[in-house]
CSV table of C-alpha atoms in Angstrom, one decimal:
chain,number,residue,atom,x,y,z
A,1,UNK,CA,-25.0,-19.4,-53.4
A,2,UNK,CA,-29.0,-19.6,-52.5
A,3,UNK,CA,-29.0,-23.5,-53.9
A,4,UNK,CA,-26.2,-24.3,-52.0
A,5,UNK,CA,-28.2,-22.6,-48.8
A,6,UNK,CA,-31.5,-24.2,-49.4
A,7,UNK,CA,-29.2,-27.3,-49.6
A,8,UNK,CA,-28.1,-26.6,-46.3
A,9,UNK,CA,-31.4,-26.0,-44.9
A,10,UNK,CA,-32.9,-29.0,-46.2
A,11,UNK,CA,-30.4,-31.3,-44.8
A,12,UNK,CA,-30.6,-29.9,-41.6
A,13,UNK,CA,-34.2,-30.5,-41.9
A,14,UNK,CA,-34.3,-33.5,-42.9
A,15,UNK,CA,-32.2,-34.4,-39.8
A,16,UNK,CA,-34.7,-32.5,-37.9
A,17,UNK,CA,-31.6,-30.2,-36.3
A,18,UNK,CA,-32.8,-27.2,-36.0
A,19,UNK,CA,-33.4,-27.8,-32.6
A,20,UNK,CA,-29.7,-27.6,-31.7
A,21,UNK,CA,-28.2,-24.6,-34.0
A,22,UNK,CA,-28.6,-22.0,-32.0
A,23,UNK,CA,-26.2,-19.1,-32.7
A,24,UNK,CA,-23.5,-20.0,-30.0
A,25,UNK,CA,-23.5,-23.8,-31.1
A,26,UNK,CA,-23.1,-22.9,-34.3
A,27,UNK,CA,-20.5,-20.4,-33.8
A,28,UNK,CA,-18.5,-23.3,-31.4
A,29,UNK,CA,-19.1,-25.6,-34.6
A,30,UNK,CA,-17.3,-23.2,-37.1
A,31,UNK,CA,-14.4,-22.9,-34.6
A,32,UNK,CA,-14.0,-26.9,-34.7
A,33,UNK,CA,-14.3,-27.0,-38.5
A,34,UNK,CA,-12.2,-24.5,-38.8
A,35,UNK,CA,-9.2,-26.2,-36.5
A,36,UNK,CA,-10.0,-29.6,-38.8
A,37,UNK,CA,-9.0,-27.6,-41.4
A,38,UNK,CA,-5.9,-26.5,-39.5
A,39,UNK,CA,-5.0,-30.0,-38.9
A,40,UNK,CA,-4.3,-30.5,-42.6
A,41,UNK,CA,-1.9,-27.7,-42.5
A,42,UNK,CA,0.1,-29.6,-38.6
A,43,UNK,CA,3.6,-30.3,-38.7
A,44,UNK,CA,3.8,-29.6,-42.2
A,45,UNK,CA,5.0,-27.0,-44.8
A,46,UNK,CA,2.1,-24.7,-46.6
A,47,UNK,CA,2.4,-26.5,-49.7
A,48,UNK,CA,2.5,-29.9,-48.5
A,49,UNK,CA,-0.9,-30.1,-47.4
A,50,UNK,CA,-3.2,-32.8,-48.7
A,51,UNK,CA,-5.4,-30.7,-51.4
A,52,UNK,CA,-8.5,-33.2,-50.8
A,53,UNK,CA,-8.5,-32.6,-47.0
A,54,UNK,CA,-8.6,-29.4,-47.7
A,55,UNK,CA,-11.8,-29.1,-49.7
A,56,UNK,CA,-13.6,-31.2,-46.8
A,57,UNK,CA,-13.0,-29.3,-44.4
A,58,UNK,CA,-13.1,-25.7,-45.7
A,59,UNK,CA,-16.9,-26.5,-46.9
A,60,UNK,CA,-17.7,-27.7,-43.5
A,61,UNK,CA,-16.4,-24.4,-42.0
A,62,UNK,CA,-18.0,-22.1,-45.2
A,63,UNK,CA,-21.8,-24.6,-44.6
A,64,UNK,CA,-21.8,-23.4,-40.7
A,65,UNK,CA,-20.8,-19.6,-41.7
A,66,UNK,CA,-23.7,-19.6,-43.7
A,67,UNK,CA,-25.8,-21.1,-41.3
A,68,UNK,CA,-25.0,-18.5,-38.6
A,69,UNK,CA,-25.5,-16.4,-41.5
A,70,UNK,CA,-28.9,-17.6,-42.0
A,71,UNK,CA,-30.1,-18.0,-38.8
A,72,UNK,CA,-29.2,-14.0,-38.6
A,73,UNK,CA,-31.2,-13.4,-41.5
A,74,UNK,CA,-27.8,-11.8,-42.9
A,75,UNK,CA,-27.0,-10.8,-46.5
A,76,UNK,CA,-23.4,-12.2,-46.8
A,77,UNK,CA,-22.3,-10.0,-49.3
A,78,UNK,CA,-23.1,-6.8,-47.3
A,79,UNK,CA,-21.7,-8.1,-44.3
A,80,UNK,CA,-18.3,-8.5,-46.1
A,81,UNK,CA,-18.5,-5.3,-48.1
A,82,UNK,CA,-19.4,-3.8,-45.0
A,83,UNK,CA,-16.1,-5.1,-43.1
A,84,UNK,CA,-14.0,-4.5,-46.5
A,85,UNK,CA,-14.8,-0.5,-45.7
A,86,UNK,CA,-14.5,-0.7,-42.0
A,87,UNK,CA,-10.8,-2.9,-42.7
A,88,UNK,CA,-9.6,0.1,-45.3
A,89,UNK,CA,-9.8,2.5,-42.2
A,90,UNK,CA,-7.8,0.2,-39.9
A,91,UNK,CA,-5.6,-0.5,-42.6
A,92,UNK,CA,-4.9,2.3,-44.9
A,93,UNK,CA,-2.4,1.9,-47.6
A,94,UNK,CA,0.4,4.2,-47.2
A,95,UNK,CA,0.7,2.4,-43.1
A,96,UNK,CA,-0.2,-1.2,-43.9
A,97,UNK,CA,1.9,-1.4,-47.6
A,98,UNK,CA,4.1,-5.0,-46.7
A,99,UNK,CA,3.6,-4.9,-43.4
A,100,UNK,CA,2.2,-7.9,-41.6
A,101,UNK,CA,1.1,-6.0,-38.6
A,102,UNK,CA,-1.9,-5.7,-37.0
A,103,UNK,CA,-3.7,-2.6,-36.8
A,104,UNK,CA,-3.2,-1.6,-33.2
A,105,UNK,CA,0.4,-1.6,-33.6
A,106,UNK,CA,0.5,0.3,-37.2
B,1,UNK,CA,-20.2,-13.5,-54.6
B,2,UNK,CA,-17.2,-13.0,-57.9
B,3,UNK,CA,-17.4,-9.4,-57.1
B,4,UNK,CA,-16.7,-9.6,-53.4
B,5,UNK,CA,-14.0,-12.0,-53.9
B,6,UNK,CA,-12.5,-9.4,-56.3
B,7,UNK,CA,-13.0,-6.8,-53.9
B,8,UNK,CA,-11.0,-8.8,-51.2
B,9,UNK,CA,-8.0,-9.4,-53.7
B,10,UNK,CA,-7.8,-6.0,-54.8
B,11,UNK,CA,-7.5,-5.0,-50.8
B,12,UNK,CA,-4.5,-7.8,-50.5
B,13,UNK,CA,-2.9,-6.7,-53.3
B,14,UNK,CA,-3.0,-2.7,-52.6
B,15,UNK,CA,-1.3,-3.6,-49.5
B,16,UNK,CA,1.4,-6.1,-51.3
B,17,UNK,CA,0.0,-8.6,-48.8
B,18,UNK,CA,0.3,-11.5,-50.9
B,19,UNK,CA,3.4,-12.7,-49.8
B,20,UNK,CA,2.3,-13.5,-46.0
B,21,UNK,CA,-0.7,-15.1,-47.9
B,22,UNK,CA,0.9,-19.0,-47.9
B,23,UNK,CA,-2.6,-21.6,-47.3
B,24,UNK,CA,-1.3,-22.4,-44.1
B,25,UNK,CA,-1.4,-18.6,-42.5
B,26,UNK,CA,-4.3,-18.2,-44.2
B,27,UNK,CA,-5.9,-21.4,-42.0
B,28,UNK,CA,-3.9,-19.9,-38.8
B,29,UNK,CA,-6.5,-16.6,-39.9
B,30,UNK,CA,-9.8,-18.6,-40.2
B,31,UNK,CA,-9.3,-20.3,-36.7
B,32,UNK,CA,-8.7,-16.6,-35.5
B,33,UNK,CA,-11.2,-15.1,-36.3
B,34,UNK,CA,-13.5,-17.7,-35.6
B,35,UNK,CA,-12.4,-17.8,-32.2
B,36,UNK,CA,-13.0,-13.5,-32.5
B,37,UNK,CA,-16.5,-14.7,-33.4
B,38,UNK,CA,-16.8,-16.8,-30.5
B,39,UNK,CA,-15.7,-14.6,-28.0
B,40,UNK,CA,-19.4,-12.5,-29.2
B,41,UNK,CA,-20.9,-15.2,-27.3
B,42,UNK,CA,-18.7,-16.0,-24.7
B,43,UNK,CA,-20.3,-16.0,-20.8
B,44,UNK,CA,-23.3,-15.1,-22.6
B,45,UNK,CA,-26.6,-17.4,-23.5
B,46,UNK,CA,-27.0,-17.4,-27.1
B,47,UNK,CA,-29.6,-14.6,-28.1
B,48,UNK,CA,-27.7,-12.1,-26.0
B,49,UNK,CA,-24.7,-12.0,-28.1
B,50,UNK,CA,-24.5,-8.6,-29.8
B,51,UNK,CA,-25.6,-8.7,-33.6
B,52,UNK,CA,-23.1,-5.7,-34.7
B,53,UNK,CA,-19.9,-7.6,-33.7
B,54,UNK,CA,-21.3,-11.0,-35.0
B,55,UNK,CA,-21.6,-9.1,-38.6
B,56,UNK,CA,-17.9,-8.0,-38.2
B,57,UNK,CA,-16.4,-11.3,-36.6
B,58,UNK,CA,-18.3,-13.6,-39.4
B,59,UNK,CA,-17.3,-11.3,-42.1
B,60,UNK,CA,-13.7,-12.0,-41.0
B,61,UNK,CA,-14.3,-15.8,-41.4
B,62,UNK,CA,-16.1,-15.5,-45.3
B,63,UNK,CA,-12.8,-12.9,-45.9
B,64,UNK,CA,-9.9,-15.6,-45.1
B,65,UNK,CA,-11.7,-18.5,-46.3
B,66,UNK,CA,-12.8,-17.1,-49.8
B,67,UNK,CA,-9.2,-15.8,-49.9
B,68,UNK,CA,-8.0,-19.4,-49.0
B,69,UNK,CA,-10.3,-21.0,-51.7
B,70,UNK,CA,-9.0,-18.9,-54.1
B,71,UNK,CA,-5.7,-19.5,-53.0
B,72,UNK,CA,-6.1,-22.8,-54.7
B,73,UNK,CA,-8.4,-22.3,-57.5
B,74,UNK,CA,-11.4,-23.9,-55.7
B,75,UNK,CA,-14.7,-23.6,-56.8
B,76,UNK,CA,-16.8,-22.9,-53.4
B,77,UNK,CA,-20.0,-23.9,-54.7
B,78,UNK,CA,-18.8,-27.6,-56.0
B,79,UNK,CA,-17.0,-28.2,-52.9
B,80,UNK,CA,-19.4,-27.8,-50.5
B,81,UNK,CA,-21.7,-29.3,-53.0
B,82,UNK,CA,-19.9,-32.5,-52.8
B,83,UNK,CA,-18.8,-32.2,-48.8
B,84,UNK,CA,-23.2,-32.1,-48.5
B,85,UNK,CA,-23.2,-35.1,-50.4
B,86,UNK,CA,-20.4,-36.8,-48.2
B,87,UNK,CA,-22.3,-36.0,-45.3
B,88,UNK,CA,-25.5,-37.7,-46.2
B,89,UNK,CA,-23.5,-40.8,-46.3
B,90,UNK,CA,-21.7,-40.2,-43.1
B,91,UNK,CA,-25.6,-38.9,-41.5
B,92,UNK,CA,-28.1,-41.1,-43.3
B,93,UNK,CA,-31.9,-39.3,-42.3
B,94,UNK,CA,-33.1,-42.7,-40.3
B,95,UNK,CA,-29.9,-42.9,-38.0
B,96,UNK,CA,-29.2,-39.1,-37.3
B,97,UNK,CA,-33.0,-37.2,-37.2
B,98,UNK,CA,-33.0,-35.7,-34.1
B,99,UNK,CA,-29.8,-36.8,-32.9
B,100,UNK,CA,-26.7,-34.6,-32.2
B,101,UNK,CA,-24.7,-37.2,-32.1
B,102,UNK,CA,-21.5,-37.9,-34.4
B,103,UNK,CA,-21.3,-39.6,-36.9
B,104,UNK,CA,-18.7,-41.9,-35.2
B,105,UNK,CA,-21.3,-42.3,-32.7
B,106,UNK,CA,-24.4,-43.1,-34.6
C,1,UNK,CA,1.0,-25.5,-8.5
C,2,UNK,CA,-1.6,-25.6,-6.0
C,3,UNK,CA,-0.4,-22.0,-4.9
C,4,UNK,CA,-1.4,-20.8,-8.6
C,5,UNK,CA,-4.7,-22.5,-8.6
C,6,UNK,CA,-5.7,-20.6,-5.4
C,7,UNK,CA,-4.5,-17.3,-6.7
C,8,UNK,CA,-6.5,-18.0,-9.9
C,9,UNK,CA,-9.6,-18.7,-7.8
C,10,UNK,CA,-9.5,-16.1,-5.6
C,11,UNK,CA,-9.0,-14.0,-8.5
C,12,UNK,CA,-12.0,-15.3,-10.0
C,13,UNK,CA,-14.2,-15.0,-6.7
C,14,UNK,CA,-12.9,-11.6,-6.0
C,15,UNK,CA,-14.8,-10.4,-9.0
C,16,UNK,CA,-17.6,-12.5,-8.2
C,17,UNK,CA,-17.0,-14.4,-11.7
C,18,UNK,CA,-17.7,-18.1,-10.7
C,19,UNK,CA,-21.8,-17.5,-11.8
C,20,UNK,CA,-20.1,-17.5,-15.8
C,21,UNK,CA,-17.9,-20.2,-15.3
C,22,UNK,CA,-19.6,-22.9,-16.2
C,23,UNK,CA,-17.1,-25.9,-18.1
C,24,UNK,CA,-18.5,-24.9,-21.4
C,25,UNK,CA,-18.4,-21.6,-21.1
C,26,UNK,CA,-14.7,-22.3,-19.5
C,27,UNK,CA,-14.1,-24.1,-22.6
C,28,UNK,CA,-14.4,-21.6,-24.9
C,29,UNK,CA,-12.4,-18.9,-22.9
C,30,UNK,CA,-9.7,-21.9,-23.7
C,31,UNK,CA,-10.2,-22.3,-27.3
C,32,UNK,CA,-10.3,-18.2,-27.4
C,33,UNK,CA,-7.1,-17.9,-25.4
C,34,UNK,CA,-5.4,-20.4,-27.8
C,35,UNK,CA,-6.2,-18.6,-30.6
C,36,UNK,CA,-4.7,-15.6,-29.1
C,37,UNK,CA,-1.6,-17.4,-28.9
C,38,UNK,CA,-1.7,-18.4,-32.6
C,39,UNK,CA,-2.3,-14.9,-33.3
C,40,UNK,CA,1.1,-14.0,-31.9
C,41,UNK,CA,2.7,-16.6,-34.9
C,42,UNK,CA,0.4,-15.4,-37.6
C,43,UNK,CA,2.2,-14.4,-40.6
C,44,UNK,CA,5.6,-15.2,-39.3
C,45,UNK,CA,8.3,-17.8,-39.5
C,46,UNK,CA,8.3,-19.9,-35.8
C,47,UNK,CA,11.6,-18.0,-34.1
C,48,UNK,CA,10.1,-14.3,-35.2
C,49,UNK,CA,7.2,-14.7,-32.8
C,50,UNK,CA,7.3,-12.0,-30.0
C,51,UNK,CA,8.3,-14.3,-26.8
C,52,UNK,CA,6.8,-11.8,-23.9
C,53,UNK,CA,3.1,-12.0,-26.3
C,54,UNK,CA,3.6,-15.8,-26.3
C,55,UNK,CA,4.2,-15.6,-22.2
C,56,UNK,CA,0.6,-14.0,-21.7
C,57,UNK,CA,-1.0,-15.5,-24.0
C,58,UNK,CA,0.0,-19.0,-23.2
C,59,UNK,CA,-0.2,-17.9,-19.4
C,60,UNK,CA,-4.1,-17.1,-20.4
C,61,UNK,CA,-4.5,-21.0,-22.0
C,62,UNK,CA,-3.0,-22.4,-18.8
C,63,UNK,CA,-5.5,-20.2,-16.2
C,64,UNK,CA,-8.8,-21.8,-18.0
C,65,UNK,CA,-7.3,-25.3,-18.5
C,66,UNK,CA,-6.6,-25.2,-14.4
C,67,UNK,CA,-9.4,-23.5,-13.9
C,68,UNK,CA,-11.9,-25.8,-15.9
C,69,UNK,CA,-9.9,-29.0,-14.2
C,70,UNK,CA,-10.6,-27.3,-11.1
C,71,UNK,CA,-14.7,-27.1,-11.8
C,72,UNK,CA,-14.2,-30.8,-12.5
C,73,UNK,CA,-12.1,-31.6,-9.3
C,74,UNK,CA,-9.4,-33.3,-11.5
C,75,UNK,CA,-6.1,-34.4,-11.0
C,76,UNK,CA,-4.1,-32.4,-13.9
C,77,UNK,CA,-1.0,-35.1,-13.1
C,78,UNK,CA,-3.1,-37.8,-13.1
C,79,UNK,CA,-5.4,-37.3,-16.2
C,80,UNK,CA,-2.3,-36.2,-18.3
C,81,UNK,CA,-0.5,-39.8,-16.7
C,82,UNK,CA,-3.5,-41.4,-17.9
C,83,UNK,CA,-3.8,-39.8,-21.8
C,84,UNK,CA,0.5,-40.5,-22.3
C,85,UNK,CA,-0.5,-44.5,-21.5
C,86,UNK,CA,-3.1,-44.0,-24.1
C,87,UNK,CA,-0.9,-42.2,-26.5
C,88,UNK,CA,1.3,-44.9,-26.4
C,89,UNK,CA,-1.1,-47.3,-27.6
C,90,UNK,CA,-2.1,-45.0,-30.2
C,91,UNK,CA,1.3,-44.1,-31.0
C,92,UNK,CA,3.5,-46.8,-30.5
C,93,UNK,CA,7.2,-46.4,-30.8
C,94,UNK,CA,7.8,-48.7,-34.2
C,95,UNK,CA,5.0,-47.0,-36.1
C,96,UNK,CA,5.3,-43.6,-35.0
C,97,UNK,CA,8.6,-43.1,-35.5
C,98,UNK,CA,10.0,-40.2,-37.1
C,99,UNK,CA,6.7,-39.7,-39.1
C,100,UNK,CA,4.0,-36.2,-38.0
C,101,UNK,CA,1.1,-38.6,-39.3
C,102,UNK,CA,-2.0,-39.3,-37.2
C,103,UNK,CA,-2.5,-42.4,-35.4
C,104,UNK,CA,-5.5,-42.9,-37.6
C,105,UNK,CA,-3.2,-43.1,-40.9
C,106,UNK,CA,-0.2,-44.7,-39.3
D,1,UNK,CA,4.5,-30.9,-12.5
D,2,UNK,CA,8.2,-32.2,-13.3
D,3,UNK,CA,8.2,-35.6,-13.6
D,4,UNK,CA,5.2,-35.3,-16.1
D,5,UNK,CA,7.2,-32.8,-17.8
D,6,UNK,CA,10.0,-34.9,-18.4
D,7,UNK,CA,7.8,-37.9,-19.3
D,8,UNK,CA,6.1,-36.1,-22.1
D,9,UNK,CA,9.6,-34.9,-23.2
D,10,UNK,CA,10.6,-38.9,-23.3
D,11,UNK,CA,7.3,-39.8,-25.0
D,12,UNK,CA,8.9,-37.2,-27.6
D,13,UNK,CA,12.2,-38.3,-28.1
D,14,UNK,CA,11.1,-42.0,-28.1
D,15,UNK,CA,9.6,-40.8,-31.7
D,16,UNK,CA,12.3,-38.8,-33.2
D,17,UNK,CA,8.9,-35.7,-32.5
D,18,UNK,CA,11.1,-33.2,-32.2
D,19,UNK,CA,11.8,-32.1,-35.7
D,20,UNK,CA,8.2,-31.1,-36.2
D,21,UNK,CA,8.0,-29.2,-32.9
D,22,UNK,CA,8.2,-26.3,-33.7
D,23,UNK,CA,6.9,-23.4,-31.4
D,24,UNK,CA,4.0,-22.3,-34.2
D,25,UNK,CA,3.2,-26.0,-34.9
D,26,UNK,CA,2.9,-26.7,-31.1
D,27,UNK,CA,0.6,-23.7,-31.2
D,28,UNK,CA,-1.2,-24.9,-34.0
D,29,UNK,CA,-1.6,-28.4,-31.9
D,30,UNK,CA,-2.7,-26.7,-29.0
D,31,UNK,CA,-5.6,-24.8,-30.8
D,32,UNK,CA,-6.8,-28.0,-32.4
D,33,UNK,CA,-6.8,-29.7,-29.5
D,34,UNK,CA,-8.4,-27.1,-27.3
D,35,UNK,CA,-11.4,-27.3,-30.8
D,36,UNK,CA,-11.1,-30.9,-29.8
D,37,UNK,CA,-12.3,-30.2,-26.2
D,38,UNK,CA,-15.1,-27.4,-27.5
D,39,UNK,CA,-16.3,-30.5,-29.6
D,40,UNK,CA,-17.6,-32.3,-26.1
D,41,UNK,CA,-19.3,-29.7,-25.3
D,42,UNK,CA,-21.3,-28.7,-28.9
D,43,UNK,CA,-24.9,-29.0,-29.2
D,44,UNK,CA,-25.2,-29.4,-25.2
D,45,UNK,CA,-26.3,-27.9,-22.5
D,46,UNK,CA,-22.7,-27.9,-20.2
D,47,UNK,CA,-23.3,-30.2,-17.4
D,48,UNK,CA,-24.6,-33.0,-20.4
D,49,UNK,CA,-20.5,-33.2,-21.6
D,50,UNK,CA,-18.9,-36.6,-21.1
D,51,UNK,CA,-16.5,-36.3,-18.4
D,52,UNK,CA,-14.1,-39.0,-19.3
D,53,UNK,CA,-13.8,-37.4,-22.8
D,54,UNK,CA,-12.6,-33.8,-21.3
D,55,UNK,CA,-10.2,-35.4,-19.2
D,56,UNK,CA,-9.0,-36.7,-22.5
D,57,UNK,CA,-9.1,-33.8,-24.4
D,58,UNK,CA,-8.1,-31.3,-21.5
D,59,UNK,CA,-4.8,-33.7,-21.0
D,60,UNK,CA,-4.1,-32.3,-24.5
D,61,UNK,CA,-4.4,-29.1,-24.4
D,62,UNK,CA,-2.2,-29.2,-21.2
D,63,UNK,CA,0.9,-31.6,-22.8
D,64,UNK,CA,0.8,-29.3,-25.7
D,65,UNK,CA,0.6,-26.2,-23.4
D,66,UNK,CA,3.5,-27.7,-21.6
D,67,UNK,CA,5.7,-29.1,-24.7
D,68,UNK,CA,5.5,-25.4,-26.0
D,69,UNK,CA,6.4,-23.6,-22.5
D,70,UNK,CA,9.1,-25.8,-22.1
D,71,UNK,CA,10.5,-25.1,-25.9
D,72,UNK,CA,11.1,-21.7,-24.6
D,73,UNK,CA,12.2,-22.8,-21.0
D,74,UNK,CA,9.2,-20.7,-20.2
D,75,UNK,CA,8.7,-21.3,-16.0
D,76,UNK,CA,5.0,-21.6,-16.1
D,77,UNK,CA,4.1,-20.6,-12.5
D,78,UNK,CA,6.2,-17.5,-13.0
D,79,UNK,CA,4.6,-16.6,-16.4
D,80,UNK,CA,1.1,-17.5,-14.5
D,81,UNK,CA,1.8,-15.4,-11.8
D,82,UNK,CA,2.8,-12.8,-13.7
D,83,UNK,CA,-0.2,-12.7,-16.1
D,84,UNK,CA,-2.5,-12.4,-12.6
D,85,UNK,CA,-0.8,-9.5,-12.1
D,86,UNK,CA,-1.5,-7.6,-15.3
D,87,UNK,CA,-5.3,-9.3,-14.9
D,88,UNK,CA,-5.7,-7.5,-11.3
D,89,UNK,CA,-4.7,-4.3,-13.3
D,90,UNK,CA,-6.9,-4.6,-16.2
D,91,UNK,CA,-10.1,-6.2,-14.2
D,92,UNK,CA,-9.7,-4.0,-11.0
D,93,UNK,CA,-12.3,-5.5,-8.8
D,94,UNK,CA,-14.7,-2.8,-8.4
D,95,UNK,CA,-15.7,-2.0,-12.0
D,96,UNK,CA,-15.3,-5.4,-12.5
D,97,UNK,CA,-17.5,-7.3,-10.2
D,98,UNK,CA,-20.3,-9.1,-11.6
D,99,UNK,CA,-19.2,-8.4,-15.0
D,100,UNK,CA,-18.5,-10.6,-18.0
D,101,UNK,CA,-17.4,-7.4,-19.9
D,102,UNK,CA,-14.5,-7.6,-21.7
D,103,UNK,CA,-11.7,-5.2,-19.7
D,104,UNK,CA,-11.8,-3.0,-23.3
D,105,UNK,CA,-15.5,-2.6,-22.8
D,106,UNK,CA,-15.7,-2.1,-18.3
């Protein structure tokens, strides 16, 4: 994903943004793309969601996750592999196995 | 990032959680735990926010939206390839440099 | 529900509190809180969601909306008066009938 | 609040709206809407938001707050009350003053 990055980068330089992406904004912008995105989904049954919509605005939510992610300085992939191992403790197989709970109440 | 996508399925699928997996749950996670990741920074300025549980919270967003991309075939990459084009329509470089403005606004 | 205000903002000044709440800061509590209430529906079909979770949680969303009118001095009647007129421009009856569209596809 | 109550219930009903309303999707609509509020306030320092546009958005959040309370015949003073009670238990005021912690973390 590092062309897709430097894209990111570039365009927010070009648009000489930096200025405004600190952490927090950037953290309150992910939660508004990612309720966009939940607007496809309103009022509707999971497969009738528009398909199109739904690229749009899960790549604005995955461009400001890895701009956080950037502005961290974080490897991506470790973070997740990271949480994968923490999430196999909080969920182990024989509890979680076709439950939808959540891990406090396992 | 194939092999961390991989990694995520095989955890779903140990724990025969791909039935609760429908696109529209899976938004309902995204907006969760991006609000989880917001709460980091909540009553707090920016660089105070505690890096550990940003790691943990944004690994929770890459988790549900990789699984929701894959959920439809999408290619991550291409689509926020072509969202970055959209958006340099929508924010040309002489209207939106150094303006936070919306596009709606500009 | 004047009563409920008071009680929320002696709560808050009892623990000294009032220093965080600034309306941005108020306004993420909100979109947190909300989430929180999502959470109780993750996963589940509507009528399975726990209704004593969706009582707290939904009494959280309501403290930060009152409280974040109240930093403003509004009128909760009155600015909810004011967005139904709107709505009903935005919405009107022949249009919106029966259909979950938004006014911007109507 | 009553009359307001019953007007958004009317505002409803004029539409045939209440097919879609659905306790999840009204809790779907009151986390975008409460995004759509964060949105004034992104990329600002707090006092910079437009105050006409979080009257807007905060009318929102509280006619979907309401619309889902009232799908349960929730009373929302009680539930309010009630939820200050469990607060004054899990932020008792001397290990909480002063603090922004989190009651997991005081």
């Amino acid at each position: 994903m590092d062309d897709v990055i430097a894209r990111l980068r570039q365009f927010r330089d070009d648009r000489d943004w930096k200025q405004f992406h600190n952490p927090k904004d950037l953290s309150l912008a992910l939660s508004i793309e990612a309720a966009e995105l939940l607007e496809v989904f309103l009022w509707k049954n999971p497969e009738k969601a528009n398909v199109d919509k739904v690229k749009e605005e899960l790549a604005d939510v995955f461009a400001y996750a890895f701009l956080l992610a950037d502005s961290y300085g974080l490897d991506v992939r470790k973070i997740m592999l990271d949480k994968i191992e923490l999430n196999e403790i909080k969920y182990p197989v024989n509890k979680a196995k076709g439950s939808a709970k959540k891990y406090t109440e396992l």
